[in-house]
Amino acid sequence: MSIRDNDQVVAFIDQVSGEYGSIDVLVNNAGGQYPQAALDFSAKGWNAVIDTNLNGTWWMMQAIARHWVARKEPGSIVNIVADIWRGMPGIAHTCAARAGVIYLSKSVAVEWAPNKIRVNCVAPGLIETDMTDELPLEEIKKMIPARRVGQPREVAATVAFLMSEDAGYITRQVIAVNGGLC
């Protein structure tokens, strides 16, 4: 399915709930971007990134929230965003989309709280993956107050906490997992 297509998203939520019953959480982790100078963005490239990172996230959020409200069930949404606070030169389209997701999340978190739907975001900083193999990590670590890059398990643990009952009173928040980088 494509998260860019609202009809496919709704069908997916219906299929999953039909096969597995209740859906308790949604983690929006889809995204896509390509490095490029902002002056060189084409309309097609811009729209592709916005459509996946912002619109696709929205279609998933709305479909699952409608599902929960119709069934009078609580739920938790965690949107994986980006550590956008310093800007993101070279991928400005992603920065714009993720900023949109953050403030969309903050808005609907308040709107949906009476329905027992929590909405939060996790903003990973530099996390060690196979995609970071080509980066000058020793130089980058000097700029991070914790003097290291993050591990995937640290992001996963944050997401797991936000989905848990222990975070039942937490909504409308963005948790940066970034070693203190401002």
mmCIF file with all atom_site columns, C-alpha atoms in Angstrom:
data_model
loop_
_atom_site.group_PDB
_atom_site.id
_atom_site.type_symbol
_atom_site.label_atom_id
_atom_site.label_alt_id
_atom_site.label_comp_id
_atom_site.label_asym_id
_atom_site.label_entity_id
_atom_site.label_seq_id
_atom_site.pdbx_PDB_ins_code
_atom_site.Cartn_x
_atom_site.Cartn_y
_atom_site.Cartn_z
_atom_site.occupancy
_atom_site.B_iso_or_equiv
_atom_site.pdbx_formal_charge
_atom_site.auth_seq_id
_atom_site.auth_comp_id
_atom_site.auth_asym_id
_atom_site.auth_atom_id
_atom_site.pdbx_PDB_model_num
ATOM 1   C CA . MET A 1 1   ? 0.000   0.000  0.000  1.00 0.00 ? 1   MET A CA 1
ATOM 2   C CA . SER A 1 2   ? 1.012   3.599  -0.331 1.00 0.00 ? 2   SER A CA 1
ATOM 3   C CA . ILE A 1 3   ? 0.533   5.935  2.602  1.00 0.00 ? 3   ILE A CA 1
ATOM 4   C CA . ARG A 1 4   ? 0.161   8.683  -0.006 1.00 0.00 ? 4   ARG A CA 1
ATOM 5   C CA . ASP A 1 5   ? -3.228  7.229  -0.990 1.00 0.00 ? 5   ASP A CA 1
ATOM 6   C CA . ASN A 1 6   ? -5.947  7.817  1.606  1.00 0.00 ? 6   ASN A CA 1
ATOM 7   C CA . ASP A 1 7   ? -8.202  5.083  0.194  1.00 0.00 ? 7   ASP A CA 1
ATOM 8   C CA . GLN A 1 8   ? -5.397  2.531  0.485  1.00 0.00 ? 8   GLN A CA 1
ATOM 9   C CA . VAL A 1 9   ? -4.671  3.659  4.043  1.00 0.00 ? 9   VAL A CA 1
ATOM 10  C CA . VAL A 1 10  ? -8.308  3.270  5.102  1.00 0.00 ? 10  VAL A CA 1
ATOM 11  C CA . ALA A 1 11  ? -8.460  -0.171 3.463  1.00 0.00 ? 11  ALA A CA 1
ATOM 12  C CA . PHE A 1 12  ? -5.253  -1.167 5.267  1.00 0.00 ? 12  PHE A CA 1
ATOM 13  C CA . ILE A 1 13  ? -6.605  -0.125 8.694  1.00 0.00 ? 13  ILE A CA 1
ATOM 14  C CA . ASP A 1 14  ? -9.826  -2.040 7.973  1.00 0.00 ? 14  ASP A CA 1
ATOM 15  C CA . GLN A 1 15  ? -7.864  -5.119 6.872  1.00 0.00 ? 15  GLN A CA 1
ATOM 16  C CA . VAL A 1 16  ? -5.553  -5.107 9.906  1.00 0.00 ? 16  VAL A CA 1
ATOM 17  C CA . SER A 1 17  ? -8.390  -4.592 12.369 1.00 0.00 ? 17  SER A CA 1
ATOM 18  C CA . GLY A 1 18  ? -10.396 -7.321 10.624 1.00 0.00 ? 18  GLY A CA 1
ATOM 19  C CA . GLU A 1 19  ? -7.534  -9.812 10.849 1.00 0.00 ? 19  GLU A CA 1
ATOM 20  C CA . TYR A 1 20  ? -6.160  -8.932 14.285 1.00 0.00 ? 20  TYR A CA 1
ATOM 21  C CA . GLY A 1 21  ? -9.002  -7.220 16.109 1.00 0.00 ? 21  GLY A CA 1
ATOM 22  C CA . SER A 1 22  ? -8.084  -4.162 18.098 1.00 0.00 ? 22  SER A CA 1
ATOM 23  C CA . ILE A 1 23  ? -5.270  -1.875 17.001 1.00 0.00 ? 23  ILE A CA 1
ATOM 24  C CA . ASP A 1 24  ? -3.642  -0.307 20.031 1.00 0.00 ? 24  ASP A CA 1
ATOM 25  C CA . VAL A 1 25  ? -0.886  1.875  18.598 1.00 0.00 ? 25  VAL A CA 1
ATOM 26  C CA . LEU A 1 26  ? 0.343   3.475  15.419 1.00 0.00 ? 26  LEU A CA 1
ATOM 27  C CA . VAL A 1 27  ? 3.990   4.277  14.835 1.00 0.00 ? 27  VAL A CA 1
ATOM 28  C CA . ASN A 1 28  ? 4.413   6.469  11.768 1.00 0.00 ? 28  ASN A CA 1
ATOM 29  C CA . ASN A 1 29  ? 7.945   5.804  10.597 1.00 0.00 ? 29  ASN A CA 1
ATOM 30  C CA . ALA A 1 30  ? 7.646   6.107  6.828  1.00 0.00 ? 30  ALA A CA 1
ATOM 31  C CA . GLY A 1 31  ? 9.519   8.823  5.056  1.00 0.00 ? 31  GLY A CA 1
ATOM 32  C CA . GLY A 1 32  ? 11.688  9.635  2.170  1.00 0.00 ? 32  GLY A CA 1
ATOM 33  C CA . GLN A 1 33  ? 13.977  12.359 0.989  1.00 0.00 ? 33  GLN A CA 1
ATOM 34  C CA . TYR A 1 34  ? 16.958  12.949 -1.185 1.00 0.00 ? 34  TYR A CA 1
ATOM 35  C CA . PRO A 1 35  ? 19.745  15.433 -0.607 1.00 0.00 ? 35  PRO A CA 1
ATOM 36  C CA . GLN A 1 36  ? 19.528  18.444 -2.874 1.00 0.00 ? 36  GLN A CA 1
ATOM 37  C CA . ALA A 1 37  ? 20.036  22.180 -2.694 1.00 0.00 ? 37  ALA A CA 1
ATOM 38  C CA . ALA A 1 38  ? 16.731  23.937 -2.082 1.00 0.00 ? 38  ALA A CA 1
ATOM 39  C CA . LEU A 1 39  ? 17.238  26.108 -5.150 1.00 0.00 ? 39  LEU A CA 1
ATOM 40  C CA . ASP A 1 40  ? 17.209  22.944 -7.251 1.00 0.00 ? 40  ASP A CA 1
ATOM 41  C CA . PHE A 1 41  ? 13.962  21.373 -5.966 1.00 0.00 ? 41  PHE A CA 1
ATOM 42  C CA . SER A 1 42  ? 11.543  20.620 -8.749 1.00 0.00 ? 42  SER A CA 1
ATOM 43  C CA . ALA A 1 43  ? 7.803   20.771 -8.110 1.00 0.00 ? 43  ALA A CA 1
ATOM 44  C CA . LYS A 1 44  ? 7.658   16.994 -8.558 1.00 0.00 ? 44  LYS A CA 1
ATOM 45  C CA . GLY A 1 45  ? 10.487  16.389 -6.064 1.00 0.00 ? 45  GLY A CA 1
ATOM 46  C CA . TRP A 1 46  ? 9.074   18.789 -3.487 1.00 0.00 ? 46  TRP A CA 1
ATOM 47  C CA . ASN A 1 47  ? 5.598   17.283 -3.773 1.00 0.00 ? 47  ASN A CA 1
ATOM 48  C CA . ALA A 1 48  ? 6.908   13.709 -3.507 1.00 0.00 ? 48  ALA A CA 1
ATOM 49  C CA . VAL A 1 49  ? 8.644   14.418 -0.197 1.00 0.00 ? 49  VAL A CA 1
ATOM 50  C CA . ILE A 1 50  ? 5.738   16.435 1.248  1.00 0.00 ? 50  ILE A CA 1
ATOM 51  C CA . ASP A 1 51  ? 3.225   13.842 0.075  1.00 0.00 ? 51  ASP A CA 1
ATOM 52  C CA . THR A 1 52  ? 5.051   10.984 1.790  1.00 0.00 ? 52  THR A CA 1
ATOM 53  C CA . ASN A 1 53  ? 6.403   12.661 4.930  1.00 0.00 ? 53  ASN A CA 1
ATOM 54  C CA . LEU A 1 54  ? 3.493   14.975 5.775  1.00 0.00 ? 54  LEU A CA 1
ATOM 55  C CA . ASN A 1 55  ? 0.400   13.854 3.896  1.00 0.00 ? 55  ASN A CA 1
ATOM 56  C CA . GLY A 1 56  ? 1.069   10.132 4.306  1.00 0.00 ? 56  GLY A CA 1
ATOM 57  C CA . THR A 1 57  ? 1.583   10.592 8.031  1.00 0.00 ? 57  THR A CA 1
ATOM 58  C CA . TRP A 1 58  ? -1.696  12.511 8.198  1.00 0.00 ? 58  TRP A CA 1
ATOM 59  C CA . TRP A 1 59  ? -3.691  9.874  6.308  1.00 0.00 ? 59  TRP A CA 1
ATOM 60  C CA . MET A 1 60  ? -2.436  7.196  8.712  1.00 0.00 ? 60  MET A CA 1
ATOM 61  C CA . MET A 1 61  ? -3.208  9.348  11.776 1.00 0.00 ? 61  MET A CA 1
ATOM 62  C CA . GLN A 1 62  ? -6.700  10.259 10.615 1.00 0.00 ? 62  GLN A CA 1
ATOM 63  C CA . ALA A 1 63  ? -7.630  6.709  9.583  1.00 0.00 ? 63  ALA A CA 1
ATOM 64  C CA . ILE A 1 64  ? -6.554  5.155  12.881 1.00 0.00 ? 64  ILE A CA 1
ATOM 65  C CA . ALA A 1 65  ? -8.134  7.950  14.941 1.00 0.00 ? 65  ALA A CA 1
ATOM 66  C CA . ARG A 1 66  ? -11.447 7.475  13.104 1.00 0.00 ? 66  ARG A CA 1
ATOM 67  C CA . HIS A 1 67  ? -11.145 3.729  13.763 1.00 0.00 ? 67  HIS A CA 1
ATOM 68  C CA . TRP A 1 68  ? -10.601 4.270  17.493 1.00 0.00 ? 68  TRP A CA 1
ATOM 69  C CA . VAL A 1 69  ? -13.355 6.883  17.840 1.00 0.00 ? 69  VAL A CA 1
ATOM 70  C CA . ALA A 1 70  ? -15.892 4.689  16.016 1.00 0.00 ? 70  ALA A CA 1
ATOM 71  C CA . ARG A 1 71  ? -15.111 1.815  18.391 1.00 0.00 ? 71  ARG A CA 1
ATOM 72  C CA . LYS A 1 72  ? -14.749 4.026  21.476 1.00 0.00 ? 72  LYS A CA 1
ATOM 73  C CA . GLU A 1 73  ? -11.245 2.618  21.961 1.00 0.00 ? 73  GLU A CA 1
ATOM 74  C CA . PRO A 1 74  ? -8.183  4.467  23.288 1.00 0.00 ? 74  PRO A CA 1
ATOM 75  C CA . GLY A 1 75  ? -5.018  4.641  21.243 1.00 0.00 ? 75  GLY A CA 1
ATOM 76  C CA . SER A 1 76  ? -1.527  6.010  20.994 1.00 0.00 ? 76  SER A CA 1
ATOM 77  C CA . ILE A 1 77  ? 0.170   7.509  17.949 1.00 0.00 ? 77  ILE A CA 1
ATOM 78  C CA . VAL A 1 78  ? 3.923   8.060  17.832 1.00 0.00 ? 78  VAL A CA 1
ATOM 79  C CA . ASN A 1 79  ? 5.241   9.946  14.829 1.00 0.00 ? 79  ASN A CA 1
ATOM 80  C CA . ILE A 1 80  ? 8.932   9.626  14.031 1.00 0.00 ? 80  ILE A CA 1
ATOM 81  C CA . VAL A 1 81  ? 10.046  13.044 12.871 1.00 0.00 ? 81  VAL A CA 1
ATOM 82  C CA . ALA A 1 82  ? 13.485  14.607 12.593 1.00 0.00 ? 82  ALA A CA 1
ATOM 83  C CA . ASP A 1 83  ? 15.675  16.731 14.812 1.00 0.00 ? 83  ASP A CA 1
ATOM 84  C CA . ILE A 1 84  ? 14.668  19.859 12.893 1.00 0.00 ? 84  ILE A CA 1
ATOM 85  C CA . TRP A 1 85  ? 15.486  22.562 15.438 1.00 0.00 ? 85  TRP A CA 1
ATOM 86  C CA . ARG A 1 86  ? 18.659  23.786 13.711 1.00 0.00 ? 86  ARG A CA 1
ATOM 87  C CA . GLY A 1 87  ? 17.268  23.497 10.196 1.00 0.00 ? 87  GLY A CA 1
ATOM 88  C CA . MET A 1 88  ? 18.301  20.821 7.728  1.00 0.00 ? 88  MET A CA 1
ATOM 89  C CA . PRO A 1 89  ? 20.334  22.307 4.886  1.00 0.00 ? 89  PRO A CA 1
ATOM 90  C CA . GLY A 1 90  ? 20.398  19.977 1.921  1.00 0.00 ? 90  GLY A CA 1
ATOM 91  C CA . ILE A 1 91  ? 17.058  18.393 2.780  1.00 0.00 ? 91  ILE A CA 1
ATOM 92  C CA . ALA A 1 92  ? 14.886  21.440 3.471  1.00 0.00 ? 92  ALA A CA 1
ATOM 93  C CA . HIS A 1 93  ? 11.829  19.695 2.007  1.00 0.00 ? 93  HIS A CA 1
ATOM 94  C CA . THR A 1 94  ? 12.101  17.034 4.702  1.00 0.00 ? 94  THR A CA 1
ATOM 95  C CA . CYS A 1 95  ? 12.539  19.665 7.397  1.00 0.00 ? 95  CYS A CA 1
ATOM 96  C CA . ALA A 1 96  ? 9.382   21.454 6.228  1.00 0.00 ? 96  ALA A CA 1
ATOM 97  C CA . ALA A 1 97  ? 7.366   18.234 6.136  1.00 0.00 ? 97  ALA A CA 1
ATOM 98  C CA . ARG A 1 98  ? 8.546   17.068 9.559  1.00 0.00 ? 98  ARG A CA 1
ATOM 99  C CA . ALA A 1 99  ? 7.870   20.472 11.104 1.00 0.00 ? 99  ALA A CA 1
ATOM 100 C CA . GLY A 1 100 ? 4.362   20.146 9.697  1.00 0.00 ? 100 GLY A CA 1
ATOM 101 C CA . VAL A 1 101 ? 3.995   16.712 11.304 1.00 0.00 ? 101 VAL A CA 1
ATOM 102 C CA . ILE A 1 102 ? 5.135   18.078 14.658 1.00 0.00 ? 102 ILE A CA 1
ATOM 103 C CA . TYR A 1 103 ? 2.593   20.887 14.744 1.00 0.00 ? 103 TYR A CA 1
ATOM 104 C CA . LEU A 1 104 ? -0.137  18.720 13.237 1.00 0.00 ? 104 LEU A CA 1
ATOM 105 C CA . SER A 1 105 ? 0.547   16.242 16.046 1.00 0.00 ? 105 SER A CA 1
ATOM 106 C CA . LYS A 1 106 ? 0.395   18.958 18.692 1.00 0.00 ? 106 LYS A CA 1
ATOM 107 C CA . SER A 1 107 ? -2.914  20.208 17.279 1.00 0.00 ? 107 SER A CA 1
ATOM 108 C CA . VAL A 1 108 ? -4.722  16.884 17.037 1.00 0.00 ? 108 VAL A CA 1
ATOM 109 C CA . ALA A 1 109 ? -3.305  15.710 20.369 1.00 0.00 ? 109 ALA A CA 1
ATOM 110 C CA . VAL A 1 110 ? -5.402  18.391 22.055 1.00 0.00 ? 110 VAL A CA 1
ATOM 111 C CA . GLU A 1 111 ? -8.404  17.742 19.812 1.00 0.00 ? 111 GLU A CA 1
ATOM 112 C CA . TRP A 1 112 ? -8.325  13.963 20.268 1.00 0.00 ? 112 TRP A CA 1
ATOM 113 C CA . ALA A 1 113 ? -7.406  13.826 23.983 1.00 0.00 ? 113 ALA A CA 1
ATOM 114 C CA . PRO A 1 114 ? -11.079 13.627 25.070 1.00 0.00 ? 114 PRO A CA 1
ATOM 115 C CA . ASN A 1 115 ? -11.285 10.473 22.925 1.00 0.00 ? 115 ASN A CA 1
ATOM 116 C CA . LYS A 1 116 ? -8.371  8.943  24.879 1.00 0.00 ? 116 LYS A CA 1
ATOM 117 C CA . ILE A 1 117 ? -6.083  9.192  21.858 1.00 0.00 ? 117 ILE A CA 1
ATOM 118 C CA . ARG A 1 118 ? -2.546  10.306 22.637 1.00 0.00 ? 118 ARG A CA 1
ATOM 119 C CA . VAL A 1 119 ? -0.269  11.759 19.951 1.00 0.00 ? 119 VAL A CA 1
ATOM 120 C CA . ASN A 1 120 ? 3.463   12.274 20.443 1.00 0.00 ? 120 ASN A CA 1
ATOM 121 C CA . CYS A 1 121 ? 6.579   12.583 18.325 1.00 0.00 ? 121 CYS A CA 1
ATOM 122 C CA . VAL A 1 122 ? 10.082  11.202 18.631 1.00 0.00 ? 122 VAL A CA 1
ATOM 123 C CA . ALA A 1 123 ? 12.824  13.227 16.949 1.00 0.00 ? 123 ALA A CA 1
ATOM 124 C CA . PRO A 1 124 ? 16.008  11.181 16.562 1.00 0.00 ? 124 PRO A CA 1
ATOM 125 C CA . GLY A 1 125 ? 19.270  13.003 16.120 1.00 0.00 ? 125 GLY A CA 1
ATOM 126 C CA . LEU A 1 126 ? 22.216  11.241 14.531 1.00 0.00 ? 126 LEU A CA 1
ATOM 127 C CA . ILE A 1 127 ? 21.651  7.518  15.072 1.00 0.00 ? 127 ILE A CA 1
ATOM 128 C CA . GLU A 1 128 ? 24.284  4.941  14.144 1.00 0.00 ? 128 GLU A CA 1
ATOM 129 C CA . THR A 1 129 ? 23.021  2.865  11.217 1.00 0.00 ? 129 THR A CA 1
ATOM 130 C CA . ASP A 1 130 ? 24.453  1.549  7.981  1.00 0.00 ? 130 ASP A CA 1
ATOM 131 C CA . MET A 1 131 ? 23.562  4.958  6.526  1.00 0.00 ? 131 MET A CA 1
ATOM 132 C CA . THR A 1 132 ? 26.071  6.649  8.858  1.00 0.00 ? 132 THR A CA 1
ATOM 133 C CA . ASP A 1 133 ? 29.004  4.451  7.782  1.00 0.00 ? 133 ASP A CA 1
ATOM 134 C CA . GLU A 1 134 ? 30.221  7.051  5.291  1.00 0.00 ? 134 GLU A CA 1
ATOM 135 C CA . LEU A 1 135 ? 30.007  10.009 7.690  1.00 0.00 ? 135 LEU A CA 1
ATOM 136 C CA . PRO A 1 136 ? 33.002  11.443 9.585  1.00 0.00 ? 136 PRO A CA 1
ATOM 137 C CA . LEU A 1 137 ? 31.580  10.288 12.930 1.00 0.00 ? 137 LEU A CA 1
ATOM 138 C CA . GLU A 1 138 ? 34.606  11.234 15.036 1.00 0.00 ? 138 GLU A CA 1
ATOM 139 C CA . GLU A 1 139 ? 34.297  14.875 13.913 1.00 0.00 ? 139 GLU A CA 1
ATOM 140 C CA . ILE A 1 140 ? 30.503  14.867 14.297 1.00 0.00 ? 140 ILE A CA 1
ATOM 141 C CA . LYS A 1 141 ? 30.718  13.459 17.842 1.00 0.00 ? 141 LYS A CA 1
ATOM 142 C CA . LYS A 1 142 ? 32.658  16.569 18.901 1.00 0.00 ? 142 LYS A CA 1
ATOM 143 C CA . MET A 1 143 ? 29.580  18.702 18.133 1.00 0.00 ? 143 MET A CA 1
ATOM 144 C CA . ILE A 1 144 ? 27.191  16.532 20.180 1.00 0.00 ? 144 ILE A CA 1
ATOM 145 C CA . PRO A 1 145 ? 27.192  17.317 23.920 1.00 0.00 ? 145 PRO A CA 1
ATOM 146 C CA . ALA A 1 146 ? 27.029  13.583 24.765 1.00 0.00 ? 146 ALA A CA 1
ATOM 147 C CA . ARG A 1 147 ? 30.111  13.104 22.521 1.00 0.00 ? 147 ARG A CA 1
ATOM 148 C CA . ARG A 1 148 ? 28.597  10.075 20.783 1.00 0.00 ? 148 ARG A CA 1
ATOM 149 C CA . VAL A 1 149 ? 25.950  9.140  18.262 1.00 0.00 ? 149 VAL A CA 1
ATOM 150 C CA . GLY A 1 150 ? 22.745  7.441  19.313 1.00 0.00 ? 150 GLY A CA 1
ATOM 151 C CA . GLN A 1 151 ? 21.886  3.781  19.005 1.00 0.00 ? 151 GLN A CA 1
ATOM 152 C CA . PRO A 1 152 ? 18.712  2.447  17.365 1.00 0.00 ? 152 PRO A CA 1
ATOM 153 C CA . ARG A 1 153 ? 17.694  0.791  20.654 1.00 0.00 ? 153 ARG A CA 1
ATOM 154 C CA . GLU A 1 154 ? 17.550  4.231  22.310 1.00 0.00 ? 154 GLU A CA 1
ATOM 155 C CA . VAL A 1 155 ? 14.993  5.432  19.782 1.00 0.00 ? 155 VAL A CA 1
ATOM 156 C CA . ALA A 1 156 ? 13.053  2.154  20.033 1.00 0.00 ? 156 ALA A CA 1
ATOM 157 C CA . ALA A 1 157 ? 12.954  2.383  23.837 1.00 0.00 ? 157 ALA A CA 1
ATOM 158 C CA . THR A 1 158 ? 11.587  5.923  23.666 1.00 0.00 ? 158 THR A CA 1
ATOM 159 C CA . VAL A 1 159 ? 8.867   4.847  21.236 1.00 0.00 ? 159 VAL A CA 1
ATOM 160 C CA . ALA A 1 160 ? 8.005   1.804  23.378 1.00 0.00 ? 160 ALA A CA 1
ATOM 161 C CA . PHE A 1 161 ? 7.703   4.013  26.463 1.00 0.00 ? 161 PHE A CA 1
ATOM 162 C CA . LEU A 1 162 ? 5.392   6.483  24.708 1.00 0.00 ? 162 LEU A CA 1
ATOM 163 C CA . MET A 1 163 ? 3.148   3.618  23.571 1.00 0.00 ? 163 MET A CA 1
ATOM 164 C CA . SER A 1 164 ? 2.987   2.098  27.049 1.00 0.00 ? 164 SER A CA 1
ATOM 165 C CA . GLU A 1 165 ? 0.481   2.656  29.823 1.00 0.00 ? 165 GLU A CA 1
ATOM 166 C CA . ASP A 1 166 ? 3.311   4.250  31.827 1.00 0.00 ? 166 ASP A CA 1
ATOM 167 C CA . ALA A 1 167 ? 3.068   7.193  29.400 1.00 0.00 ? 167 ALA A CA 1
ATOM 168 C CA . GLY A 1 168 ? -0.718  7.368  29.691 1.00 0.00 ? 168 GLY A CA 1
ATOM 169 C CA . TYR A 1 169 ? -0.664  11.019 30.745 1.00 0.00 ? 169 TYR A CA 1
ATOM 170 C CA . ILE A 1 170 ? 1.786   12.124 28.062 1.00 0.00 ? 170 ILE A CA 1
ATOM 171 C CA . THR A 1 171 ? 0.434   13.644 24.872 1.00 0.00 ? 171 THR A CA 1
ATOM 172 C CA . ARG A 1 172 ? 1.358   16.531 22.547 1.00 0.00 ? 172 ARG A CA 1
ATOM 173 C CA . GLN A 1 173 ? 5.079   16.110 23.206 1.00 0.00 ? 173 GLN A CA 1
ATOM 174 C CA . VAL A 1 174 ? 8.166   15.877 21.054 1.00 0.00 ? 174 VAL A CA 1
ATOM 175 C CA . ILE A 1 175 ? 11.007  13.905 22.612 1.00 0.00 ? 175 ILE A CA 1
ATOM 176 C CA . ALA A 1 176 ? 14.368  14.556 21.000 1.00 0.00 ? 176 ALA A CA 1
ATOM 177 C CA . VAL A 1 177 ? 16.716  11.576 21.193 1.00 0.00 ? 177 VAL A CA 1
ATOM 178 C CA . ASN A 1 178 ? 19.800  13.527 20.204 1.00 0.00 ? 178 ASN A CA 1
ATOM 179 C CA . GLY A 1 179 ? 22.480  13.512 22.899 1.00 0.00 ? 179 GLY A CA 1
ATOM 180 C CA . GLY A 1 180 ? 21.692  17.094 23.924 1.00 0.00 ? 180 GLY A CA 1
ATOM 181 C CA . LEU A 1 181 ? 22.289  18.711 20.537 1.00 0.00 ? 181 LEU A CA 1
ATOM 182 C CA . CYS A 1 182 ? 20.353  21.975 20.396 1.00 0.00 ? 182 CYS A CA 1
#
